[in-house]
Short mmCIF file of C-alpha atoms and ligand atoms in Angstrom, two decimals:
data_model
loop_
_atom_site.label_atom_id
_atom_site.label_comp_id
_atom_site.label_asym_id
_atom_site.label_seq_id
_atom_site.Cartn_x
_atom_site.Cartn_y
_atom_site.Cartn_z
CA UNK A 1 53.49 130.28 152.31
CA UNK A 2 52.77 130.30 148.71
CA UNK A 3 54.81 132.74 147.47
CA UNK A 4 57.27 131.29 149.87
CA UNK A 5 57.19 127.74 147.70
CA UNK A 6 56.86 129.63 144.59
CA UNK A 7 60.06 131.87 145.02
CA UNK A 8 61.75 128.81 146.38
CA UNK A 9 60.71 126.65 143.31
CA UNK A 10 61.90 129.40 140.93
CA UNK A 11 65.28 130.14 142.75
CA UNK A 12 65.85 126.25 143.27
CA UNK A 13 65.31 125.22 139.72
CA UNK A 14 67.27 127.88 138.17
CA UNK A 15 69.76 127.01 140.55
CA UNK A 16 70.30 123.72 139.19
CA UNK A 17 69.81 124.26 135.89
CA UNK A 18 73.06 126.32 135.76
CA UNK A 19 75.19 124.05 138.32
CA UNK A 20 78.18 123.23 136.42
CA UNK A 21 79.39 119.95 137.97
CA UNK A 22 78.09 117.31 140.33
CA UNK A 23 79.24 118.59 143.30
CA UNK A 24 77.66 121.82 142.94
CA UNK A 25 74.44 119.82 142.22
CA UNK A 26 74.74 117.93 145.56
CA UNK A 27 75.40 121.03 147.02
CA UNK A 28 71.94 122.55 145.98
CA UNK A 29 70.28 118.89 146.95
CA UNK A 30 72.12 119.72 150.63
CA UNK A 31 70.16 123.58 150.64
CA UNK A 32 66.92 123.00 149.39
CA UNK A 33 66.00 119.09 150.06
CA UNK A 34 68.52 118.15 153.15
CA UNK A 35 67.33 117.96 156.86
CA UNK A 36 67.56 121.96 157.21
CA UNK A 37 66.64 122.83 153.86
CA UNK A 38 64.63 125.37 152.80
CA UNK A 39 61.79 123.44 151.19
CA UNK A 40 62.29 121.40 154.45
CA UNK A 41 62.06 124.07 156.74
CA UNK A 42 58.54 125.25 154.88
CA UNK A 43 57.09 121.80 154.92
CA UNK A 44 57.59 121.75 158.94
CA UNK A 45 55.46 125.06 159.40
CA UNK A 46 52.62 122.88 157.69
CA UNK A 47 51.60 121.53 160.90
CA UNK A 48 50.60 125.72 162.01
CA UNK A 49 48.04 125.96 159.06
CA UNK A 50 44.54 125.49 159.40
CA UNK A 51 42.66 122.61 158.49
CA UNK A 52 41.57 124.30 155.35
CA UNK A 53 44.61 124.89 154.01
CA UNK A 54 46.64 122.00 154.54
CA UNK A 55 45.67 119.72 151.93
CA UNK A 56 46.05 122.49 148.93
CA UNK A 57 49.24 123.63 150.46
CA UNK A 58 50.50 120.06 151.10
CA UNK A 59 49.55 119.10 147.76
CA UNK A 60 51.63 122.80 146.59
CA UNK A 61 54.97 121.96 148.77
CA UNK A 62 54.96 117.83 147.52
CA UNK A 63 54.68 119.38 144.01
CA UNK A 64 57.47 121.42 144.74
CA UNK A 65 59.62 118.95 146.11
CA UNK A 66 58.82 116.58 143.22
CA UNK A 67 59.90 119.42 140.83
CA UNK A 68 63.03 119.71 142.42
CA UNK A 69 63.99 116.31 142.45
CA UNK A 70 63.22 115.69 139.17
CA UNK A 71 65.60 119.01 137.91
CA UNK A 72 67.96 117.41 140.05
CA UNK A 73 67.69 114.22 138.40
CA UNK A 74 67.99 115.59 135.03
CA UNK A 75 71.05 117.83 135.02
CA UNK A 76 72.76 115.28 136.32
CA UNK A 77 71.85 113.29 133.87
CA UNK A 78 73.19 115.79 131.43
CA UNK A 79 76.41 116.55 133.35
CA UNK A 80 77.21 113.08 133.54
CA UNK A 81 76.71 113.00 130.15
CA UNK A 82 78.62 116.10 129.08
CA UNK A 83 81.60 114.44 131.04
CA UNK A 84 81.63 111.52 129.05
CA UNK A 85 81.14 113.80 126.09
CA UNK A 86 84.56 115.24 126.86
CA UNK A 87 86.44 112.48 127.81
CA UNK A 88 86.07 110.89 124.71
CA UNK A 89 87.17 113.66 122.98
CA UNK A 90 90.28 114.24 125.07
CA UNK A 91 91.22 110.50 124.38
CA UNK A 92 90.14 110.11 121.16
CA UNK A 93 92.56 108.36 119.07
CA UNK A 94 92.72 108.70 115.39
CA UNK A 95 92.56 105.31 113.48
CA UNK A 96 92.18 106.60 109.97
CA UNK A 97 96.09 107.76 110.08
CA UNK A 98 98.56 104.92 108.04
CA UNK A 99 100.61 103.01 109.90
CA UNK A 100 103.98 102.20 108.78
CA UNK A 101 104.30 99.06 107.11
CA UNK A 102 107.21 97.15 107.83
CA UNK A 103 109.61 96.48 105.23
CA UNK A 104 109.56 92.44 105.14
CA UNK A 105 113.23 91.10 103.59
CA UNK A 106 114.43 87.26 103.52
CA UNK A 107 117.09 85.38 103.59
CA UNK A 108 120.47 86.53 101.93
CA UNK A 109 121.30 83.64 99.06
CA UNK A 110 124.55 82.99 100.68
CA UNK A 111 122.50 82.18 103.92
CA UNK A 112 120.26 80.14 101.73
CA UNK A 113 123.27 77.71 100.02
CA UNK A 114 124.75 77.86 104.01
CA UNK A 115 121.27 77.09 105.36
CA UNK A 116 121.18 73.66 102.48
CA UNK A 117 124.66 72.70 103.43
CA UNK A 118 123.92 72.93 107.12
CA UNK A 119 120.54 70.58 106.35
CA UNK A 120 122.20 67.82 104.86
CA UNK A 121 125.34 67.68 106.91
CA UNK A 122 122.73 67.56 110.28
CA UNK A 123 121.21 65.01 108.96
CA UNK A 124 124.29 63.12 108.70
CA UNK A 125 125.01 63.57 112.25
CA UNK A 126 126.92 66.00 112.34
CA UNK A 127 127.15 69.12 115.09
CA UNK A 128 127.42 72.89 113.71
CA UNK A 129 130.34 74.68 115.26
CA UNK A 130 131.22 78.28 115.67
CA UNK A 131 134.49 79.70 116.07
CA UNK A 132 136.62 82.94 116.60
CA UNK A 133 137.46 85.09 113.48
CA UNK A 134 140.54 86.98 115.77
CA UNK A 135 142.63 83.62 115.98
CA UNK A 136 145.97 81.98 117.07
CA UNK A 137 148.67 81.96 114.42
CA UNK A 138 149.07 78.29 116.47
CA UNK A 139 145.57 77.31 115.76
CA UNK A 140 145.78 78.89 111.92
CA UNK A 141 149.10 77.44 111.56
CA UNK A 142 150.94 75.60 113.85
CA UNK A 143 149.18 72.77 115.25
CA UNK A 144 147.85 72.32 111.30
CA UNK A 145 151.68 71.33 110.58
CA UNK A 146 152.27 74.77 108.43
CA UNK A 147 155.48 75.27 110.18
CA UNK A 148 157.32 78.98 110.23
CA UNK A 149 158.55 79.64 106.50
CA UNK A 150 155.31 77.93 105.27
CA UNK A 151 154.02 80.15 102.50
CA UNK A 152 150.82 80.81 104.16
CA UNK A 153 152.36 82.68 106.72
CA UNK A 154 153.84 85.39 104.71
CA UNK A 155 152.37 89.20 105.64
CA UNK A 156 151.90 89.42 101.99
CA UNK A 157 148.83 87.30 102.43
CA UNK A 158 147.84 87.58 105.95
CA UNK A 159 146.12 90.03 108.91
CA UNK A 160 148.63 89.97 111.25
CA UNK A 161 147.63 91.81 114.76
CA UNK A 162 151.66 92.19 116.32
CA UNK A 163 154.98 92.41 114.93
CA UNK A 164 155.59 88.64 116.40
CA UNK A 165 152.55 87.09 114.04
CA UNK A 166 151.09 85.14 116.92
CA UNK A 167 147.70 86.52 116.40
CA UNK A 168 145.66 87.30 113.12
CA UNK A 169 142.53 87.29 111.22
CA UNK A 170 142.28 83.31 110.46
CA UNK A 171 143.21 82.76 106.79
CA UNK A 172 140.98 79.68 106.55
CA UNK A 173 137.96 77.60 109.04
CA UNK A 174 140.71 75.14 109.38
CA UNK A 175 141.52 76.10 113.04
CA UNK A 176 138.07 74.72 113.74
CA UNK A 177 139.23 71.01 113.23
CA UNK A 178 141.92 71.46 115.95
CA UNK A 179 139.49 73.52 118.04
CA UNK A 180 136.87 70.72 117.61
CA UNK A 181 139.69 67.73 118.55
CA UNK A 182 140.84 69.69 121.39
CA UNK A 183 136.83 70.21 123.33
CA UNK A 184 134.91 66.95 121.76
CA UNK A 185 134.64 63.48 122.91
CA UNK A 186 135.48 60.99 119.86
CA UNK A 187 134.16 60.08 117.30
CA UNK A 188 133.80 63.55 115.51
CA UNK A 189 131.69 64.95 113.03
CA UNK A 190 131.66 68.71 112.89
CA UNK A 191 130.87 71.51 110.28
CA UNK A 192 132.21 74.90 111.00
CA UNK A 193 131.24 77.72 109.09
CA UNK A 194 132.39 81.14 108.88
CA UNK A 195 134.32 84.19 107.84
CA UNK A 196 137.73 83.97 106.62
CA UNK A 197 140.56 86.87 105.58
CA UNK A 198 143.47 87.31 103.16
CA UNK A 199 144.81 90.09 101.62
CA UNK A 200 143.19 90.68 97.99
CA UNK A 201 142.30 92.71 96.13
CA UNK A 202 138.67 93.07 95.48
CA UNK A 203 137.57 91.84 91.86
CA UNK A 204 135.09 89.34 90.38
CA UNK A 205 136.41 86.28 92.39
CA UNK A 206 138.35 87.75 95.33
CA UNK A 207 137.46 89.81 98.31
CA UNK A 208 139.92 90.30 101.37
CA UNK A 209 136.62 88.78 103.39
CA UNK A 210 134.77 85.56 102.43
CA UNK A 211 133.54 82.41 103.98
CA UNK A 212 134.10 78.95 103.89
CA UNK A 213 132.59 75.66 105.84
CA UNK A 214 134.96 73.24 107.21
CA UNK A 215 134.12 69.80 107.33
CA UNK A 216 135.66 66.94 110.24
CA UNK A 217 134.90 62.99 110.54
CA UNK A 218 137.09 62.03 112.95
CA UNK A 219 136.39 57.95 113.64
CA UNK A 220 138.20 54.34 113.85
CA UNK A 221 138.61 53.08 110.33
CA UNK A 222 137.37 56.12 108.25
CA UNK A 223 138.93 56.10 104.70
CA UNK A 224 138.62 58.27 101.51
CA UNK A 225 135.38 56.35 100.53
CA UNK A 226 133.66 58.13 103.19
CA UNK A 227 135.10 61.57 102.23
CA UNK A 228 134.08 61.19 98.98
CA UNK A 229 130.68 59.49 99.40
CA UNK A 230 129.66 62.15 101.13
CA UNK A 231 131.08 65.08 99.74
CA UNK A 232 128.94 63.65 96.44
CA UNK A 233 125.73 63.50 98.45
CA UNK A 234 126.07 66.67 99.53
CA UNK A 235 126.76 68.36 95.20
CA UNK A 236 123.38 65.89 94.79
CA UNK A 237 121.35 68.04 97.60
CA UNK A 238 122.94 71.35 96.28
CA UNK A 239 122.87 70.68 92.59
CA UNK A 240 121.04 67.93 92.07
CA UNK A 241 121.03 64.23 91.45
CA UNK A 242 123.09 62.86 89.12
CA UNK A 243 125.80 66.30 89.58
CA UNK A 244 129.30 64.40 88.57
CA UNK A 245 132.47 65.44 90.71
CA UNK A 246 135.86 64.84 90.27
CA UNK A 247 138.84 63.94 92.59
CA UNK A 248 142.13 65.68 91.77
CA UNK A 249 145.70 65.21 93.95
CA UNK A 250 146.70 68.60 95.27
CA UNK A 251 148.79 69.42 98.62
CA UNK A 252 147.80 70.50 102.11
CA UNK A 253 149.89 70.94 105.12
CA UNK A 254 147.13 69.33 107.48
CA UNK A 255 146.27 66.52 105.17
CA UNK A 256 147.93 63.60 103.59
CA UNK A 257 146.88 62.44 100.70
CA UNK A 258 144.98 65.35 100.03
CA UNK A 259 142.62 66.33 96.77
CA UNK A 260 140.77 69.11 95.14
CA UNK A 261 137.24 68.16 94.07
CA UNK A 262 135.11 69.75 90.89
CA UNK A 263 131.90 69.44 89.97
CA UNK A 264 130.95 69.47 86.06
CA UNK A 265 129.93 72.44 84.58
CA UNK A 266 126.07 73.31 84.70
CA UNK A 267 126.24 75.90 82.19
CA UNK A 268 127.95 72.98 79.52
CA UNK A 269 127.82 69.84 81.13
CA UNK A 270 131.54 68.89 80.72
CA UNK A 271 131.73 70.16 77.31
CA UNK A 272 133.59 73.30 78.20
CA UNK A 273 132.17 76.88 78.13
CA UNK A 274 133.30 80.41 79.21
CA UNK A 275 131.61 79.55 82.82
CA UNK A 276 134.17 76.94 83.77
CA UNK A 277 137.00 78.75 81.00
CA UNK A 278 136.61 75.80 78.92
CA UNK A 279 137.31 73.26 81.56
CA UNK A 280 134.38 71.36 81.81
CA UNK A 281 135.00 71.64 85.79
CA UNK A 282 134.42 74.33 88.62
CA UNK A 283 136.90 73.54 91.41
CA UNK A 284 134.73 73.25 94.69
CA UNK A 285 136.57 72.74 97.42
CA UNK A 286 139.92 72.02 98.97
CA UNK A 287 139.79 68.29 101.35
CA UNK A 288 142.33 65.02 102.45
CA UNK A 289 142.84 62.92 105.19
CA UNK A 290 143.86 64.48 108.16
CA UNK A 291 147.71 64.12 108.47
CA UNK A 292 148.76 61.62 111.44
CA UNK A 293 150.76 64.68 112.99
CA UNK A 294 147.52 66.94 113.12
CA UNK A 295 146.18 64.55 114.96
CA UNK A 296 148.95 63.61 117.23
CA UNK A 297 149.63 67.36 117.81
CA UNK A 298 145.91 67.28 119.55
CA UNK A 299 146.25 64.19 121.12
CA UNK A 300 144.92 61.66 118.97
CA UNK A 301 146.54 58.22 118.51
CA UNK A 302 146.56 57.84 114.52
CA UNK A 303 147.14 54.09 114.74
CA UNK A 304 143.72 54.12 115.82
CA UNK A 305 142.08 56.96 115.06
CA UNK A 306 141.65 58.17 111.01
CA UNK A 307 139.44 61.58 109.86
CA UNK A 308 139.22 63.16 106.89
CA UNK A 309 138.43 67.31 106.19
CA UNK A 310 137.22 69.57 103.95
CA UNK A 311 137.35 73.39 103.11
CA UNK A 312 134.16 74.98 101.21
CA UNK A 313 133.95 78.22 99.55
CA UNK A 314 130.12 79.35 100.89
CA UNK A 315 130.36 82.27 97.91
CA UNK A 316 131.47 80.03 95.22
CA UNK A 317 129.15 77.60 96.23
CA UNK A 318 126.10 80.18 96.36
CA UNK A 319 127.38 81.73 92.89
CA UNK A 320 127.08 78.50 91.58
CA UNK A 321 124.01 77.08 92.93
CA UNK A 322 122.11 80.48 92.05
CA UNK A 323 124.50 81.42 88.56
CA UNK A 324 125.76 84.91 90.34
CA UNK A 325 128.44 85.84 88.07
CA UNK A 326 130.22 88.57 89.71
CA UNK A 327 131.41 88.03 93.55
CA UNK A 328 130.67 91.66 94.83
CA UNK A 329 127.32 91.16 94.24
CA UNK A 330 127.21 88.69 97.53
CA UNK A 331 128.52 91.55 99.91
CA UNK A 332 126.98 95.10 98.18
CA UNK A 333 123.53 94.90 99.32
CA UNK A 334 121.82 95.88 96.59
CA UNK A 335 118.18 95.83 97.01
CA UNK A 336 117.51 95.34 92.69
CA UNK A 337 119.75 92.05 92.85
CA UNK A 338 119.11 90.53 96.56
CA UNK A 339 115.07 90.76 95.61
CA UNK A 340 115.47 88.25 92.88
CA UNK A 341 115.75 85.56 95.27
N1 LIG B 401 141.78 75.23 104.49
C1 LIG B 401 141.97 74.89 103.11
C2 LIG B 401 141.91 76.16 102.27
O1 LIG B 401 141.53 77.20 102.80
C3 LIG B 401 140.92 73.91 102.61
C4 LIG B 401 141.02 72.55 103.26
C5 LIG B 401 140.28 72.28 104.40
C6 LIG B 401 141.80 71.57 102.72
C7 LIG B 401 140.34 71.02 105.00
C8 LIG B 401 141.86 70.32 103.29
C9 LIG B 401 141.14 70.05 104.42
O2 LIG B 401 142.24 76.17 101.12
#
């Protein structure tokens, strides 16, 4: 019986020391250890020994068994180990790589001038519209008292889509104001900014696309006064107190009396420079009150209704408010000039 514990030890315990994974370790557990093991099967022939021998060889087989359990223990210990050892090597992830940085930009300076005019026109009350660029020659035209034969119209100056010039790029955010009369409840007070087309040609102070904001009051009893008191708080929040404008008659189809405003110089205050070509001005923007037939066209009595409008170039406006001499520079995208601001 002994040898027969010895040579199980031995086999047992090299056994385990080479099982690869737990279940071949629970396996060996099963043939040694379990009910009909063979340790298990010795330790029941105990009971045939003498008297003598029972207490050495019972001390012997519990050795044994404590051996066995104790190799059992330990490689799995070290399996479970190893198994951890590889998982975290199959997962690993490798944080000392670079990430990519994301380029940060900002606003465009054009946005920035649009985002100023939009601030001080909300906080006048007034609502910020949006409106198609593809537009009705009626809206364009028609219902802004530009009758056929009006200049405007020609094809020399305008993106016509069919033969019939019914539909075209809009020339102008002036639609907006009969757009705006036709879905609001009065009393009005709009903006409208957006893109605007006319044929040409690229240079310093043309491009066939630009923007402009439009500008609607729409009220009983609104007069010039409130055109132009506005229209001057608004050159004070882009420009800065004090800025000086200046009225000047000109002609619109969709507003009677109607005016051109300037604002004085900031490169010579007036005096006249190379800037403003020795004017002492920089026209602005185009504005009037809206003609009674506008607004009877869209339904609204001018006996008791009066509005006024305006028409704002956004890139003039940015050129000036940021001294950007040449147009192109607004719609090129280069990185070396759009970083200066
Ligand atoms: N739409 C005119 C233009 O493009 C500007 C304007 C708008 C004039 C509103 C008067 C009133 O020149």
């Amino acid at each position: 019986m002994k040898e027969q514990l010895a040579k199980i030890r031995a086999e047992a315990l090299a056994a385990m020391e080479a099982a690869q994974d737990s279940a071949a370790l629970d396996a060996l557990r099963v043939q040694y250890l379990g009910k009909k093991g063979e340790l298990t099967a010795v330790l029941k022939m105990m009971g045939k020994l003498s008297p003598e021998e029972r207490p050495a060889m019972g001390q012997l087989a519990n050795e044994v068994r404590a051996a066995l359990e104790n190799a059992l223990e330990e490689q799995g210990k070290k399996l479970e180990a190893q198994a951890l050892d590889s998982r975290l090597k199959a997962e690993a992830l490798d944080i000392t790589i670079p990430g990519k940085t994301p380029r940060l930009g900002h606003r465009h300076p054009m946005y920035i001038a649009l985002d100023e005019i939009k601030e001080i026109f909300i906080g006048m009350g007034f609502d910020v519209l949006d409106g198609p660029e593809i537009e009705l020659a009626s809206y364009n035209f028609d219902r802004l008292n530009a009758d056929e034969g009006h200049p405007s119209r020609d094809w020399s100056d305008t993106f016509y889509f069919d033969t019939d010039s019914r539909v075209m790029l809009r020339s102008q955010t002036s639609p907006m104001q009969v757009r705006a009369m036709e879905t609001r409840e009065l009393p009005i007070r709009i903006i409208a900014p957006g893109r605007v087309y006319r044929k040409d040609e690229v240079d310093a102070t043309h491009s066939p696309m630009f923007h402009q904001v439009e500008g609607m009051v729409i009220d009983k009893g609104v007069t010039m006064a409130d055109l132009k008191g506005t229209l001057n708080a608004v050159v004070e929040h882009l420009y800065g107190k004090g800025t000086k404008t200046r009225f000047r008659p000109h002609h619109f189809p969709f507003t009677e009396p109607s005016c051109e405003m300037d604002v004085q110089c900031h490169k010579c205050g007036g005096v006249g420079c190379p800037t403003c070509k020795g004017e002492g001005w920089i026209e602005l923007l185009g504005a009037g009150m809206i003609h009674p037939r506008v607004l009877e066209m869209s339904g609204i009595d001018p006996s008791v209704y009066s509005g006024w409008a305006f028409g704002m170039g956004l890139e003039r406006t940015a050129m000036r408010r940021f001294k950007i001499a040449d147009l192109r520079l607004i719609f090129e995208n280069d990185m070396r000039f759009l970083e200066q601001f």
